[in-house]
PDB file of N, CA, C and O in Angstrom:
ATOM      1  N   MET A   1       0.847  -1.182   0.000  1.00  0.00           N
ATOM      2  CA  MET A   1       0.000   0.000   0.000  1.00  0.00           C
ATOM      3  C   MET A   1       0.889   1.241   0.000  1.00  0.00           C
ATOM      4  O   MET A   1       1.954   1.260   0.579  1.00  0.00           O
ATOM      5  N   SER A   2       0.373   2.256  -0.557  1.00  0.00           N
ATOM      6  CA  SER A   2       1.136   3.489  -0.631  1.00  0.00           C
ATOM      7  C   SER A   2       0.747   4.420   0.524  1.00  0.00           C
ATOM      8  O   SER A   2      -0.255   4.228   1.206  1.00  0.00           O
ATOM      9  N   TRP A   3       1.555   5.432   0.725  1.00  0.00           N
ATOM     10  CA  TRP A   3       1.305   6.400   1.791  1.00  0.00           C
ATOM     11  C   TRP A   3       0.038   7.194   1.520  1.00  0.00           C
ATOM     12  O   TRP A   3      -0.618   7.645   2.452  1.00  0.00           O
ATOM     13  N   ILE A   4      -0.298   7.355   0.273  1.00  0.00           N
ATOM     14  CA  ILE A   4      -1.516   8.113  -0.067  1.00  0.00           C
ATOM     15  C   ILE A   4      -2.754   7.413   0.491  1.00  0.00           C
ATOM     16  O   ILE A   4      -3.680   8.066   0.988  1.00  0.00           O
ATOM     17  N   SER A   5      -2.775   6.089   0.461  1.00  0.00           N
ATOM     18  CA  SER A   5      -3.914   5.349   1.006  1.00  0.00           C
ATOM     19  C   SER A   5      -4.037   5.560   2.510  1.00  0.00           C
ATOM     20  O   SER A   5      -5.143   5.739   3.039  1.00  0.00           O
ATOM     21  N   TYR A   6      -2.910   5.535   3.228  1.00  0.00           N
ATOM     22  CA  TYR A   6      -2.945   5.763   4.676  1.00  0.00           C
ATOM     23  C   TYR A   6      -3.380   7.189   5.012  1.00  0.00           C
ATOM     24  O   TYR A   6      -4.165   7.411   5.926  1.00  0.00           O
ATOM     25  N   ILE A   7      -2.879   8.152   4.273  1.00  0.00           N
ATOM     26  CA  ILE A   7      -3.246   9.553   4.512  1.00  0.00           C
ATOM     27  C   ILE A   7      -4.720   9.770   4.203  1.00  0.00           C
ATOM     28  O   ILE A   7      -5.444  10.429   4.962  1.00  0.00           O
ATOM     29  N   THR A   8      -5.212   9.196   3.110  1.00  0.00           N
ATOM     30  CA  THR A   8      -6.626   9.329   2.752  1.00  0.00           C
ATOM     31  C   THR A   8      -7.522   8.688   3.805  1.00  0.00           C
ATOM     32  O   THR A   8      -8.557   9.251   4.191  1.00  0.00           O
ATOM     33  N   GLY A   9      -7.143   7.515   4.294  1.00  0.00           N
ATOM     34  CA  GLY A   9      -7.920   6.852   5.348  1.00  0.00           C
ATOM     35  C   GLY A   9      -7.937   7.658   6.627  1.00  0.00           C
ATOM     36  O   GLY A   9      -8.966   7.788   7.284  1.00  0.00           O
ATOM     37  N   GLY A  10      -6.793   8.220   6.995  1.00  0.00           N
ATOM     38  CA  GLY A  10      -6.724   9.050   8.199  1.00  0.00           C
ATOM     39  C   GLY A  10      -7.557  10.304   8.079  1.00  0.00           C
ATOM     40  O   GLY A  10      -8.258  10.696   9.021  1.00  0.00           O
ATOM     41  N   MET A  11      -7.494  10.943   6.928  1.00  0.00           N
ATOM     42  CA  MET A  11      -8.311  12.153   6.710  1.00  0.00           C
ATOM     43  C   MET A  11      -9.799  11.822   6.737  1.00  0.00           C
ATOM     44  O   MET A  11     -10.597  12.607   7.251  1.00  0.00           O
ATOM     45  N   THR A  12     -10.176  10.663   6.219  1.00  0.00           N
ATOM     46  CA  THR A  12     -11.576  10.247   6.234  1.00  0.00           C
ATOM     47  C   THR A  12     -12.067  10.042   7.662  1.00  0.00           C
ATOM     48  O   THR A  12     -13.167  10.461   8.023  1.00  0.00           O
ATOM     49  N   VAL A  13     -11.254   9.399   8.492  1.00  0.00           N
ATOM     50  CA  VAL A  13     -11.627   9.172   9.890  1.00  0.00           C
ATOM     51  C   VAL A  13     -11.750  10.504  10.632  1.00  0.00           C
ATOM     52  O   VAL A  13     -12.693  10.725  11.390  1.00  0.00           O
ATOM     53  N   ILE A  14     -10.813  11.408  10.411  1.00  0.00           N
ATOM     54  CA  ILE A  14     -10.853  12.718  11.073  1.00  0.00           C
ATOM     55  C   ILE A  14     -12.081  13.501  10.632  1.00  0.00           C
ATOM     56  O   ILE A  14     -12.774  14.121  11.450  1.00  0.00           O
ATOM     57  N   LEU A  15     -12.411  13.471   9.350  1.00  0.00           N
ATOM     58  CA  LEU A  15     -13.581  14.183   8.834  1.00  0.00           C
ATOM     59  C   LEU A  15     -14.874  13.584   9.388  1.00  0.00           C
ATOM     60  O   LEU A  15     -15.792  14.326   9.766  1.00  0.00           O
ATOM     61  N   ALA A  16     -14.965  12.261   9.447  1.00  0.00           N
ATOM     62  CA  ALA A  16     -16.157  11.618  10.000  1.00  0.00           C
ATOM     63  C   ALA A  16     -16.329  11.977  11.474  1.00  0.00           C
ATOM     64  O   ALA A  16     -17.441  12.248  11.937  1.00  0.00           O
ATOM     65  N   TYR A  17     -15.237  12.005  12.230  1.00  0.00           N
ATOM     66  CA  TYR A  17     -15.314  12.377  13.640  1.00  0.00           C
ATOM     67  C   TYR A  17     -15.743  13.839  13.801  1.00  0.00           C
ATOM     68  O   TYR A  17     -16.535  14.163  14.682  1.00  0.00           O
ATOM     69  N   ALA A  18     -15.258  14.713  12.929  1.00  0.00           N
ATOM     70  CA  ALA A  18     -15.635  16.129  13.004  1.00  0.00           C
ATOM     71  C   ALA A  18     -17.129  16.302  12.751  1.00  0.00           C
ATOM     72  O   ALA A  18     -17.806  17.062  13.447  1.00  0.00           O
ATOM     73  N   PHE A  19     -17.668  15.601  11.759  1.00  0.00           N
ATOM     74  CA  PHE A  19     -19.111  15.684  11.488  1.00  0.00           C
ATOM     75  C   PHE A  19     -19.915  15.127  12.650  1.00  0.00           C
ATOM     76  O   PHE A  19     -20.961  15.661  13.011  1.00  0.00           O
ATOM     77  N   TYR A  20     -19.440  14.067  13.254  1.00  0.00           N
ATOM     78  CA  TYR A  20     -20.134  13.479  14.394  1.00  0.00           C
ATOM     79  C   TYR A  20     -20.097  14.423  15.592  1.00  0.00           C
ATOM     80  O   TYR A  20     -21.101  14.598  16.280  1.00  0.00           O
ATOM     81  N   ALA A  21     -18.967  15.058  15.835  1.00  0.00           N
ATOM     82  CA  ALA A  21     -18.831  15.973  16.976  1.00  0.00           C
ATOM     83  C   ALA A  21     -19.694  17.210  16.804  1.00  0.00           C
ATOM     84  O   ALA A  21     -20.273  17.719  17.766  1.00  0.00           O
ATOM     85  N   VAL A  22     -19.826  17.731  15.599  1.00  0.00           N
ATOM     86  CA  VAL A  22     -20.663  18.905  15.352  1.00  0.00           C
ATOM     87  C   VAL A  22     -22.129  18.541  15.561  1.00  0.00           C
ATOM     88  O   VAL A  22     -22.898  19.313  16.126  1.00  0.00           O
ATOM     89  N   GLY A  23     -22.529  17.365  15.144  1.00  0.00           N
ATOM     90  CA  GLY A  23     -23.909  16.919  15.346  1.00  0.00           C
ATOM     91  C   GLY A  23     -24.246  16.741  16.808  1.00  0.00           C
ATOM     92  O   GLY A  23     -25.365  16.978  17.232  1.00  0.00           O
ATOM     93  N   MET A  24     -23.291  16.334  17.609  1.00  0.00           N
ATOM     94  CA  MET A  24     -23.521  16.154  19.038  1.00  0.00           C
ATOM     95  C   MET A  24     -23.515  17.479  19.785  1.00  0.00           C
ATOM     96  O   MET A  24     -23.960  17.551  20.911  1.00  0.00           O
ATOM     97  N   GLY A  25     -23.042  18.569  19.191  1.00  0.00           N
ATOM     98  CA  GLY A  25     -22.958  19.861  19.854  1.00  0.00           C
ATOM     99  C   GLY A  25     -24.298  20.563  20.006  1.00  0.00           C
ATOM    100  O   GLY A  25     -24.403  21.563  20.692  1.00  0.00           O
ATOM    101  N   ASP A  26     -25.379  20.038  19.383  1.00  0.00           N
ATOM    102  CA  ASP A  26     -26.681  20.681  19.457  1.00  0.00           C
ATOM    103  C   ASP A  26     -27.515  20.204  20.630  1.00  0.00           C
ATOM    104  O   ASP A  26     -28.716  20.383  20.648  1.00  0.00           O
ATOM    105  N   GLY A  27     -26.903  19.605  21.634  1.00  0.00           N
ATOM    106  CA  GLY A  27     -27.637  19.094  22.790  1.00  0.00           C
ATOM    107  C   GLY A  27     -28.250  20.218  23.611  1.00  0.00           C
ATOM    108  O   GLY A  27     -27.760  21.333  23.669  1.00  0.00           O
ATOM    109  N   GLU A  28     -29.371  19.896  24.257  1.00  0.00           N
ATOM    110  CA  GLU A  28     -30.056  20.899  25.072  1.00  0.00           C
ATOM    111  C   GLU A  28     -29.423  20.979  26.450  1.00  0.00           C
ATOM    112  O   GLU A  28     -29.030  19.979  27.023  1.00  0.00           O
ATOM    113  N   GLU A  29     -29.338  22.164  26.964  1.00  0.00           N
ATOM    114  CA  GLU A  29     -28.899  22.365  28.333  1.00  0.00           C
ATOM    115  C   GLU A  29     -30.128  22.409  29.220  1.00  0.00           C
ATOM    116  O   GLU A  29     -31.137  22.992  28.867  1.00  0.00           O
ATOM    117  N   GLU A  30     -30.042  21.787  30.368  1.00  0.00           N
ATOM    118  CA  GLU A  30     -31.180  21.730  31.265  1.00  0.00           C
ATOM    119  C   GLU A  30     -31.151  22.896  32.246  1.00  0.00           C
ATOM    120  O   GLU A  30     -30.586  22.795  33.322  1.00  0.00           O
ATOM    121  N   LEU A  31     -31.734  24.003  31.868  1.00  0.00           N
ATOM    122  CA  LEU A  31     -31.903  25.135  32.768  1.00  0.00           C
ATOM    123  C   LEU A  31     -33.377  25.239  33.091  1.00  0.00           C
ATOM    124  O   LEU A  31     -34.216  25.297  32.205  1.00  0.00           O
ATOM    125  N   CYS A  32     -33.690  25.257  34.351  1.00  0.00           N
ATOM    126  CA  CYS A  32     -35.082  25.276  34.764  1.00  0.00           C
ATOM    127  C   CYS A  32     -35.423  26.623  35.387  1.00  0.00           C
ATOM    128  O   CYS A  32     -34.625  27.224  36.078  1.00  0.00           O
ATOM    129  N   GLU A  33     -36.633  27.075  35.125  1.00  0.00           N
ATOM    130  CA  GLU A  33     -37.140  28.315  35.690  1.00  0.00           C
ATOM    131  C   GLU A  33     -38.510  28.011  36.282  1.00  0.00           C
ATOM    132  O   GLU A  33     -39.290  27.255  35.719  1.00  0.00           O
ATOM    133  N   GLU A  34     -38.805  28.619  37.408  1.00  0.00           N
ATOM    134  CA  GLU A  34     -40.116  28.452  38.010  1.00  0.00           C
ATOM    135  C   GLU A  34     -41.048  29.541  37.495  1.00  0.00           C
ATOM    136  O   GLU A  34     -40.768  30.726  37.566  1.00  0.00           O
ATOM    137  N   GLU A  35     -42.177  29.112  36.934  1.00  0.00           N
ATOM    138  CA  GLU A  35     -43.170  30.060  36.423  1.00  0.00           C
ATOM    139  C   GLU A  35     -44.544  29.451  36.673  1.00  0.00           C
ATOM    140  O   GLU A  35     -44.928  28.482  36.018  1.00  0.00           O
ATOM    141  N   ASN A  36     -45.283  29.986  37.621  1.00  0.00           N
ATOM    142  CA  ASN A  36     -46.606  29.501  37.998  1.00  0.00           C
ATOM    143  C   ASN A  36     -46.586  28.012  38.359  1.00  0.00           C
ATOM    144  O   ASN A  36     -47.432  27.238  37.924  1.00  0.00           O
ATOM    145  N   ASN A  37     -45.583  27.614  39.123  1.00  0.00           N
ATOM    146  CA  ASN A  37     -45.411  26.238  39.579  1.00  0.00           C
ATOM    147  C   ASN A  37     -45.250  25.241  38.431  1.00  0.00           C
ATOM    148  O   ASN A  37     -45.611  24.085  38.551  1.00  0.00           O
ATOM    149  N   VAL A  38     -44.734  25.712  37.294  1.00  0.00           N
ATOM    150  CA  VAL A  38     -44.479  24.848  36.152  1.00  0.00           C
ATOM    151  C   VAL A  38     -42.996  24.942  35.826  1.00  0.00           C
ATOM    152  O   VAL A  38     -42.442  26.031  35.726  1.00  0.00           O
ATOM    153  N   VAL A  39     -42.345  23.816  35.673  1.00  0.00           N
ATOM    154  CA  VAL A  39     -40.922  23.803  35.350  1.00  0.00           C
ATOM    155  C   VAL A  39     -40.785  23.928  33.839  1.00  0.00           C
ATOM    156  O   VAL A  39     -41.352  23.146  33.083  1.00  0.00           O
ATOM    157  N   VAL A  40     -40.013  24.927  33.408  1.00  0.00           N
ATOM    158  CA  VAL A  40     -39.830  25.199  31.989  1.00  0.00           C
ATOM    159  C   VAL A  40     -38.360  24.998  31.661  1.00  0.00           C
ATOM    160  O   VAL A  40     -37.486  25.526  32.333  1.00  0.00           O
ATOM    161  N   ASN A  41     -38.061  24.243  30.616  1.00  0.00           N
ATOM    162  CA  ASN A  41     -36.682  24.032  30.194  1.00  0.00           C
ATOM    163  C   ASN A  41     -36.204  25.216  29.378  1.00  0.00           C
ATOM    164  O   ASN A  41     -36.979  26.061  28.942  1.00  0.00           O
ATOM    165  N   ASP A  42     -34.900  25.271  29.140  1.00  0.00           N
ATOM    166  CA  ASP A  42     -34.295  26.339  28.341  1.00  0.00           C
ATOM    167  C   ASP A  42     -34.808  26.251  26.907  1.00  0.00           C
ATOM    168  O   ASP A  42     -34.908  25.182  26.340  1.00  0.00           O
ATOM    169  N   PHE A  43     -35.127  27.404  26.302  1.00  0.00           N
ATOM    170  CA  PHE A  43     -35.725  27.430  24.975  1.00  0.00           C
ATOM    171  C   PHE A  43     -34.688  27.579  23.868  1.00  0.00           C
ATOM    172  O   PHE A  43     -35.025  27.578  22.713  1.00  0.00           O
ATOM    173  N   SER A  44     -33.408  27.731  24.206  1.00  0.00           N
ATOM    174  CA  SER A  44     -32.400  28.008  23.192  1.00  0.00           C
ATOM    175  C   SER A  44     -32.062  26.791  22.344  1.00  0.00           C
ATOM    176  O   SER A  44     -31.488  26.936  21.284  1.00  0.00           O
ATOM    177  N   GLY A  45     -32.421  25.588  22.764  1.00  0.00           N
ATOM    178  CA  GLY A  45     -32.040  24.403  22.028  1.00  0.00           C
ATOM    179  C   GLY A  45     -33.123  23.843  21.135  1.00  0.00           C
ATOM    180  O   GLY A  45     -32.908  22.862  20.457  1.00  0.00           O
ATOM    181  N   ARG A  46     -34.294  24.442  21.105  1.00  0.00           N
ATOM    182  CA  ARG A  46     -35.412  23.884  20.351  1.00  0.00           C
ATOM    183  C   ARG A  46     -35.455  24.465  18.952  1.00  0.00           C
ATOM    184  O   ARG A  46     -35.476  25.676  18.764  1.00  0.00           O
ATOM    185  N   TYR A  47     -35.450  23.592  17.961  1.00  0.00           N
ATOM    186  CA  TYR A  47     -35.541  24.013  16.566  1.00  0.00           C
ATOM    187  C   TYR A  47     -36.783  23.390  15.945  1.00  0.00           C
ATOM    188  O   TYR A  47     -37.092  22.231  16.188  1.00  0.00           O
ATOM    189  N   VAL A  48     -37.506  24.175  15.154  1.00  0.00           N
ATOM    190  CA  VAL A  48     -38.672  23.680  14.419  1.00  0.00           C
ATOM    191  C   VAL A  48     -38.584  24.174  12.982  1.00  0.00           C
ATOM    192  O   VAL A  48     -37.882  25.145  12.688  1.00  0.00           O
ATOM    193  N   THR A  49     -39.292  23.515  12.101  1.00  0.00           N
ATOM    194  CA  THR A  49     -39.346  23.935  10.705  1.00  0.00           C
ATOM    195  C   THR A  49     -40.648  24.690  10.481  1.00  0.00           C
ATOM    196  O   THR A  49     -41.731  24.141  10.653  1.00  0.00           O
ATOM    197  N   LEU A  50     -40.525  25.953  10.128  1.00  0.00           N
ATOM    198  CA  LEU A  50     -41.672  26.812   9.869  1.00  0.00           C
ATOM    199  C   LEU A  50     -41.509  27.494   8.519  1.00  0.00           C
ATOM    200  O   LEU A  50     -40.408  27.562   7.973  1.00  0.00           O
ATOM    201  N   SER A  51     -42.594  28.021   7.997  1.00  0.00           N
ATOM    202  CA  SER A  51     -42.539  28.772   6.755  1.00  0.00           C
ATOM    203  C   SER A  51     -42.106  30.203   7.069  1.00  0.00           C
ATOM    204  O   SER A  51     -42.756  30.910   7.830  1.00  0.00           O
ATOM    205  N   CYS A  52     -40.992  30.628   6.484  1.00  0.00           N
ATOM    206  CA  CYS A  52     -40.471  31.974   6.706  1.00  0.00           C
ATOM    207  C   CYS A  52     -41.070  32.914   5.667  1.00  0.00           C
ATOM    208  O   CYS A  52     -41.043  32.628   4.463  1.00  0.00           O
ATOM    209  N   GLN A  53     -41.603  34.037   6.110  1.00  0.00           N
ATOM    210  CA  GLN A  53     -42.227  34.979   5.189  1.00  0.00           C
ATOM    211  C   GLN A  53     -41.206  35.743   4.370  1.00  0.00           C
ATOM    212  O   GLN A  53     -41.482  36.139   3.245  1.00  0.00           O
ATOM    213  N   THR A  54     -40.018  35.961   4.910  1.00  0.00           N
ATOM    214  CA  THR A  54     -38.979  36.676   4.165  1.00  0.00           C
ATOM    215  C   THR A  54     -38.314  35.763   3.140  1.00  0.00           C
ATOM    216  O   THR A  54     -38.143  36.141   1.986  1.00  0.00           O
ATOM    217  N   CYS A  55     -37.948  34.563   3.565  1.00  0.00           N
ATOM    218  CA  CYS A  55     -37.269  33.619   2.667  1.00  0.00           C
ATOM    219  C   CYS A  55     -38.241  32.951   1.694  1.00  0.00           C
ATOM    220  O   CYS A  55     -37.823  32.463   0.647  1.00  0.00           O
ATOM    221  N   ARG A  56     -39.531  32.905   2.055  1.00  0.00           N
ATOM    222  CA  ARG A  56     -40.588  32.268   1.277  1.00  0.00           C
ATOM    223  C   ARG A  56     -40.329  30.783   1.055  1.00  0.00           C
ATOM    224  O   ARG A  56     -40.608  30.227  -0.001  1.00  0.00           O
ATOM    225  N   LYS A  57     -39.744  30.141   2.072  1.00  0.00           N
ATOM    226  CA  LYS A  57     -39.468  28.709   2.037  1.00  0.00           C
ATOM    227  C   LYS A  57     -39.613  28.151   3.442  1.00  0.00           C
ATOM    228  O   LYS A  57     -39.676  28.902   4.414  1.00  0.00           O
ATOM    229  N   LEU A  58     -39.654  26.833   3.547  1.00  0.00           N
ATOM    230  CA  LEU A  58     -39.639  26.199   4.855  1.00  0.00           C
ATOM    231  C   LEU A  58     -38.213  26.227   5.369  1.00  0.00           C
ATOM    232  O   LEU A  58     -37.303  25.698   4.741  1.00  0.00           O
ATOM    233  N   LYS A  59     -37.992  26.876   6.498  1.00  0.00           N
ATOM    234  CA  LYS A  59     -36.660  27.028   7.082  1.00  0.00           C
ATOM    235  C   LYS A  59     -36.699  26.603   8.549  1.00  0.00           C
ATOM    236  O   LYS A  59     -37.744  26.600   9.193  1.00  0.00           O
ATOM    237  N   ARG A  60     -35.518  26.303   9.085  1.00  0.00           N
ATOM    238  CA  ARG A  60     -35.391  25.985  10.503  1.00  0.00           C
ATOM    239  C   ARG A  60     -35.450  27.276  11.307  1.00  0.00           C
ATOM    240  O   ARG A  60     -34.835  28.266  10.940  1.00  0.00           O
ATOM    241  N   HIS A  61     -36.209  27.236  12.388  1.00  0.00           N
ATOM    242  CA  HIS A  61     -36.345  28.375  13.288  1.00  0.00           C
ATOM    243  C   HIS A  61     -35.917  27.943  14.681  1.00  0.00           C
ATOM    244  O   HIS A  61     -36.222  26.848  15.131  1.00  0.00           O
ATOM    245  N   LYS A  62     -35.215  28.832  15.369  1.00  0.00           N
ATOM    246  CA  LYS A  62     -34.753  28.591  16.729  1.00  0.00           C
ATOM    247  C   LYS A  62     -35.686  29.301  17.696  1.00  0.00           C
ATOM    248  O   LYS A  62     -36.055  30.454  17.473  1.00  0.00           O
ATOM    249  N   GLU A  63     -36.059  28.617  18.782  1.00  0.00           N
ATOM    250  CA  GLU A  63     -36.955  29.214  19.767  1.00  0.00           C
ATOM    251  C   GLU A  63     -36.159  30.142  20.674  1.00  0.00           C
ATOM    252  O   GLU A  63     -35.232  29.713  21.355  1.00  0.00           O
ATOM    253  N   VAL A  64     -36.513  31.430  20.672  1.00  0.00           N
ATOM    254  CA  VAL A  64     -35.831  32.436  21.473  1.00  0.00           C
ATOM    255  C   VAL A  64     -36.512  32.577  22.826  1.00  0.00           C
ATOM    256  O   VAL A  64     -35.864  32.649  23.863  1.00  0.00           O
ATOM    257  N   GLU A  65     -37.812  32.665  22.827  1.00  0.00           N
ATOM    258  CA  GLU A  65     -38.657  32.721  24.016  1.00  0.00           C
ATOM    259  C   GLU A  65     -39.761  31.689  23.810  1.00  0.00           C
ATOM    260  O   GLU A  65     -39.883  31.143  22.720  1.00  0.00           O
ATOM    261  N   PRO A  66     -40.577  31.433  24.838  1.00  0.00           N
ATOM    262  CA  PRO A  66     -41.672  30.476  24.632  1.00  0.00           C
ATOM    263  C   PRO A  66     -42.574  30.910  23.476  1.00  0.00           C
ATOM    264  O   PRO A  66     -43.128  32.008  23.482  1.00  0.00           O
ATOM    265  N   ASN A  67     -42.649  30.060  22.458  1.00  0.00           N
ATOM    266  CA  ASN A  67     -43.465  30.278  21.258  1.00  0.00           C
ATOM    267  C   ASN A  67     -43.072  31.528  20.476  1.00  0.00           C
ATOM    268  O   ASN A  67     -43.896  32.117  19.775  1.00  0.00           O
ATOM    269  N   LEU A  68     -41.832  31.958  20.553  1.00  0.00           N
ATOM    270  CA  LEU A  68     -41.284  33.034  19.723  1.00  0.00           C
ATOM    271  C   LEU A  68     -40.051  32.467  19.036  1.00  0.00           C
ATOM    272  O   LEU A  68     -39.077  32.117  19.687  1.00  0.00           O
ATOM    273  N   PHE A  69     -40.120  32.345  17.717  1.00  0.00           N
ATOM    274  CA  PHE A  69     -39.076  31.686  16.955  1.00  0.00           C
ATOM    275  C   PHE A  69     -38.350  32.682  16.074  1.00  0.00           C
ATOM    276  O   PHE A  69     -38.913  33.693  15.658  1.00  0.00           O
ATOM    277  N   GLN A  70     -37.075  32.377  15.760  1.00  0.00           N
ATOM    278  CA  GLN A  70     -36.241  33.231  14.918  1.00  0.00           C
ATOM    279  C   GLN A  70     -35.668  32.382  13.786  1.00  0.00           C
ATOM    280  O   GLN A  70     -35.109  31.314  14.016  1.00  0.00           O
ATOM    281  N   CYS A  71     -35.798  32.871  12.558  1.00  0.00           N
ATOM    282  CA  CYS A  71     -35.276  32.162  11.395  1.00  0.00           C
ATOM    283  C   CYS A  71     -33.749  32.112  11.486  1.00  0.00           C
ATOM    284  O   CYS A  71     -33.106  33.119  11.779  1.00  0.00           O
ATOM    285  N   THR A  72     -33.169  30.944  11.210  1.00  0.00           N
ATOM    286  CA  THR A  72     -31.719  30.811  11.308  1.00  0.00           C
ATOM    287  C   THR A  72     -31.010  31.462  10.133  1.00  0.00           C
ATOM    288  O   THR A  72     -29.824  31.741  10.221  1.00  0.00           O
ATOM    289  N   LYS A  73     -31.722  31.747   9.037  1.00  0.00           N
ATOM    290  CA  LYS A  73     -31.082  32.348   7.876  1.00  0.00           C
ATOM    291  C   LYS A  73     -31.200  33.870   7.884  1.00  0.00           C
ATOM    292  O   LYS A  73     -30.215  34.573   7.812  1.00  0.00           O
ATOM    293  N   CYS A  74     -32.439  34.386   7.969  1.00  0.00           N
ATOM    294  CA  CYS A  74     -32.648  35.834   7.837  1.00  0.00           C
ATOM    295  C   CYS A  74     -32.879  36.523   9.173  1.00  0.00           C
ATOM    296  O   CYS A  74     -33.010  37.748   9.221  1.00  0.00           O
ATOM    297  N   LYS A  75     -32.986  35.771  10.276  1.00  0.00           N
ATOM    298  CA  LYS A  75     -33.152  36.298  11.640  1.00  0.00           C
ATOM    299  C   LYS A  75     -34.495  36.989  11.870  1.00  0.00           C
ATOM    300  O   LYS A  75     -34.640  37.776  12.781  1.00  0.00           O
ATOM    301  N   ARG A  76     -35.508  36.701  11.036  1.00  0.00           N
ATOM    302  CA  ARG A  76     -36.834  37.274  11.238  1.00  0.00           C
ATOM    303  C   ARG A  76     -37.554  36.501  12.344  1.00  0.00           C
ATOM    304  O   ARG A  76     -37.470  35.283  12.434  1.00  0.00           O
ATOM    305  N   HIS A  77     -38.284  37.208  13.184  1.00  0.00           N
ATOM    306  CA  HIS A  77     -39.003  36.593  14.293  1.00  0.00           C
ATOM    307  C   HIS A  77     -40.397  36.175  13.846  1.00  0.00           C
ATOM    308  O   HIS A  77     -41.072  36.899  13.122  1.00  0.00           O
ATOM    309  N   VAL A  78     -40.817  35.006  14.313  1.00  0.00           N
ATOM    310  CA  VAL A  78     -42.162  34.496  14.080  1.00  0.00           C
ATOM    311  C   VAL A  78     -42.788  34.280  15.440  1.00  0.00           C
ATOM    312  O   VAL A  78     -42.303  33.490  16.247  1.00  0.00           O
ATOM    313  N   ASP A  79     -43.868  35.010  15.712  1.00  0.00           N
ATOM    314  CA  ASP A  79     -44.506  34.985  17.018  1.00  0.00           C
ATOM    315  C   ASP A  79     -45.788  34.164  16.899  1.00  0.00           C
ATOM    316  O   ASP A  79     -46.714  34.549  16.182  1.00  0.00           O
ATOM    317  N   ILE A  80     -45.852  33.026  17.575  1.00  0.00           N
ATOM    318  CA  ILE A  80     -47.072  32.200  17.550  1.00  0.00           C
ATOM    319  C   ILE A  80     -47.739  32.162  18.921  1.00  0.00           C
ATOM    320  O   ILE A  80     -48.530  31.284  19.200  1.00  0.00           O
ATOM    321  N   ARG A  81     -47.411  33.155  19.760  1.00  0.00           N
ATOM    322  CA  ARG A  81     -48.059  33.253  21.068  1.00  0.00           C
ATOM    323  C   ARG A  81     -49.467  33.791  20.871  1.00  0.00           C
ATOM    324  O   ARG A  81     -49.735  34.574  19.968  1.00  0.00           O
ATOM    325  N   TYR A  82     -50.365  33.385  21.737  1.00  0.00           N
ATOM    326  CA  TYR A  82     -51.718  33.908  21.664  1.00  0.00           C
ATOM    327  C   TYR A  82     -51.821  35.178  22.496  1.00  0.00           C
ATOM    328  O   TYR A  82     -51.091  35.386  23.439  1.00  0.00           O
ATOM    329  N   ALA A  83     -52.761  36.020  22.148  1.00  0.00           N
ATOM    330  CA  ALA A  83     -52.875  37.335  22.789  1.00  0.00           C
ATOM    331  C   ALA A  83     -53.551  37.287  24.111  1.00  0.00           C
ATOM    332  O   ALA A  83     -54.255  36.509  24.529  1.00  0.00           O
TER     333      ALA A  83
END
């Protein structure tokens, strides 16, 4: 075998590990807040797919506050809280 095969295999393993590590970085942190005797988890880790009015496509939105989402691409807020 040549050195190129060993280098290519090593680079493949390193790249696969990097993709795996980035995927594991999206874990939720457990921060609890007391609100009307209800335990609420941290909202920064929740992602949903919503229709963005600016992008005019289905995009991933990050929850900033309870039921207030922000588009990950254009940063537009989508408020689905009731009045």
